[in-house]
Amino acid sequence: MLDAAVAIFSRRGYHAAGMDEIADAAGISKPMLYAYLGTKEELFIACLHREATRLVQAILDAVRPEAPPDEQLWRGLRAFFRFVDAHRDGWSVLYRQARGQEPFAAEVAAMRARMVELVSGLLPRSTPDDVAPIAYALVGAVEAMADWVVDHPGEDPGLATTRLRKLLVLPRGRED
Amino acid sequence: MLDAAVAIFSRRGYHAAGMDEIADAAGISKPMLYAYLGTKEELFIACLHREATRLVQAILDAVRPEAPPDEQLWRGLRAFFRFVDAHRDGWSVLYRQARGQEPFAAEVAAMRARMVELVSGLLPRSTPDDVAPIAYALVGAVEAMADWVVDHPGEDPGLATTRLRKLLVLPRGRED
Amino acid sequence: MLDAAVAIFSRRGYHAAGMDEIADAAGISKPMLYAYLGTKEELFIACLHREATRLVQAILDAVRPEAPPDEQLWRGLRAFFRFVDAHRDGWSVLYRQARGQEPFAAEVAAMRARMVELVSGLLPRSTPDDVAPIAYALVGAVEAMADWVVDHPGEDPGLATTRLRKLLVLPRGRED
Amino acid sequence: MLDAAVAIFSRRGYHAAGMDEIADAAGISKPMLYAYLGTKEELFIACLHREATRLVQAILDAVRPEAPPDEQLWRGLRAFFRFVDAHRDGWSVLYRQARGQEPFAAEVAAMRARMVELVSGLLPRSTPDDVAPIAYALVGAVEAMADWVVDHPGEDPGLATTRLRKLLVLPRGRED
DNA sequence: TATGAATGAGCCTTCATTCAT
DNA sequence: GATGAATGAAGGCTCATTCAT
């Protein structure tokens, strides 16, 4: 049921999507949509929330806390790209949407904060005061790569990790 | 006239912004708005277009084609962040908005393509077939850093470049 | 079961009251409500009917047909005000509601007709052709006084009768 | 434009009346209705307000402050019934409607308060502490008579005054 | 030419009402 | 026999868009 909503939202955008459309796609009637998931805004947030949770969970499942930090990082990224590759609609598009729309920025920011925090812990500690913005930029690179994955279906999502590895200094240049 | 539109769009978001509002802010009447800039969608695209053009131009002006590639890159980035810092409304917010909204993705993609192309020419040529996605990810990191700049006014935008330098392998790892 | 309906209707008004709400308050499920009392409109009419019947009955019980007409009248009024005082929800509010709403005006009119008829028989017979409208106005005064009683709980409802006696010529001016 | 609204509201009741219907009847389009008169609730209140103001004005115009109190009263009543007779839709029905509907009770109460006050000043001062409820009941009788007038078109509205005179002790039984 | 005034079209939301269990 | 779950239908409201002045 959320699946249908995610599909429609991702295909048409938040505002262009109509509740009629979503209800139809979900195979239920509009009043049910409202009964189960509340207002359109709440529905969108629910979508966002589910996708974000799943994504974060997929990453957490992949990261081995006992491994060395950089391996954790690459494992996490691999999981990330794999997930995005498997949830085109779900993640990337919702994410792209929610980023700008005011009522949803908060939700996205929260999720990104979780990821930045996760990443921050894995970055070399050479420059403590810079960690936040640097991690932020790293997440940006990762997201862009995710967009690339989404826009190039059929390609092995594992490549994304390899390519990032080429771009980023972290794995080789550890200085901590 | 576009200035007013940009200001309103960035403050309220594409859908929340009303043509009344924009016409008022521009000091003209709605029919004129339509006469000069067409539909709301076209108006937004016009805004996007102008901001994108200005940004790219600012970068091109800063890059010295005769300088070594990596210096070109860092000069371009400095210009980029300086521009974004000076055009908060114009760039970041419009950009954040347009990214997801279907009718505008094309325009954003076009601009990003220009930047990717620009960057691609400056990246080390070690892996020709990977250049596009890697440049794409780099642009993503840059955009994220731009967001960070926009969200932290008062900070020196020059820091953004320094920080990116710390993140990216490019300056040191040149292998071409 | 009607009690719940009356309570809800009086508290929230006919349209604001939902069948869900009423069913909940009655401790049964909506389909039962429909099975027993039919449509919402019919339900409201049923409420109206019961309250009207009870009120008229209370009056009839109080009036002693063998007493002189004006004593009958005052006894009836006393009973009326006492009843209204004891059935705030039931009478006044339903009545106030039903008066304007088109589908219910008939029911209210019917009840009022019964009261007018009752009163007509007790009025001095000086002007036979005028009896109906005069009785009608008298009933109006009585109803207004009833509203006053309802809006001033805690006051002795007996006062209402005294006050009406001051307003109306009837007890003194009998000419039949 | 308010005329159309009054007509529709009186014919169909507040809730049954649709804005489409009213706009059609007014010969304009719905957005204009909203532009000029705001929300449906506000529209209804505007109707109420206008009718109430007109009615009170008609009464004030008829009352001669220099005349003796009881003559003032009868003059006011005559004007009242004449007005109601000429504004069937406008007054009686709106009044009947607004009385019960919660958001409008205030408006009606305000108008009635004005009338009660007006009447109170004209009642014999024999029982000062009772004046309010008694005046209230008197207004009720007057309103009922107004209903009768509305429900019997073609009859001379002057009769209403005569009949009230028969009912009420005031004109003859003055004791102040 | 520039605008005040007007509208068609559509969206979100809510209930009274009824099946299938 | 009783209900949880489902819906058709409609209503208020807004906004991009355009005539008539």
Short mmCIF file of N, CA and C in Angstrom, two decimals, chain D residues 1 5 21 39 41 43 47-48 57 62 70 94 99 104 112 123 128 138:
data_model
loop_
_atom_site.label_atom_id
_atom_site.label_comp_id
_atom_site.label_asym_id
_atom_site.label_seq_id
_atom_site.Cartn_x
_atom_site.Cartn_y
_atom_site.Cartn_z
N MET D 1 -26.28 40.17 -4.88
CA MET D 1 -25.34 39.05 -4.71
C MET D 1 -25.58 38.35 -3.36
N ALA D 5 -27.66 34.57 -2.22
CA ALA D 5 -27.26 33.71 -1.11
C ALA D 5 -28.42 33.54 -0.14
N GLU D 21 -24.20 26.19 -6.10
CA GLU D 21 -25.60 26.60 -6.27
C GLU D 21 -25.73 28.11 -6.07
N THR D 39 -15.33 32.78 3.10
CA THR D 39 -15.73 31.41 3.33
C THR D 39 -17.26 31.26 3.41
N GLU D 41 -19.05 30.10 5.73
CA GLU D 41 -19.49 30.57 7.04
C GLU D 41 -19.58 32.10 7.04
N LEU D 43 -19.92 33.99 4.55
CA LEU D 43 -21.01 34.40 3.67
C LEU D 43 -22.34 34.38 4.43
N CYS D 47 -24.89 37.46 5.34
CA CYS D 47 -26.35 37.48 5.09
C CYS D 47 -27.07 37.86 6.38
N LEU D 48 -26.76 37.11 7.40
CA LEU D 48 -27.39 37.33 8.69
C LEU D 48 -27.26 38.78 9.10
N GLN D 57 -32.99 48.46 11.69
CA GLN D 57 -33.12 49.82 11.18
C GLN D 57 -34.58 50.16 10.88
N ALA D 62 -39.19 53.41 12.57
CA ALA D 62 -40.63 53.53 12.82
C ALA D 62 -40.94 54.07 14.21
N ASP D 70 -45.77 52.93 25.20
CA ASP D 70 -46.53 51.84 24.60
C ASP D 70 -46.82 52.11 23.14
N LEU D 94 -33.73 32.76 7.58
CA LEU D 94 -32.37 32.87 8.09
C LEU D 94 -32.37 32.76 9.60
N ARG D 99 -30.58 30.11 14.41
CA ARG D 99 -30.82 29.94 15.82
C ARG D 99 -30.11 28.71 16.39
N PHE D 104 -23.40 30.33 14.46
CA PHE D 104 -24.16 31.53 14.13
C PHE D 104 -25.01 32.01 15.29
N ARG D 112 -30.91 39.57 18.81
CA ARG D 112 -32.01 39.46 19.75
C ARG D 112 -31.77 40.32 20.98
N LEU D 123 -41.09 48.40 28.36
CA LEU D 123 -41.99 47.65 29.22
C LEU D 123 -42.28 48.43 30.50
N PRO D 128 -38.53 45.33 38.05
CA PRO D 128 -37.25 45.54 37.36
C PRO D 128 -36.40 44.29 37.21
N LEU D 138 -41.48 38.05 25.50
CA LEU D 138 -42.24 38.90 24.59
C LEU D 138 -41.66 38.82 23.19
#
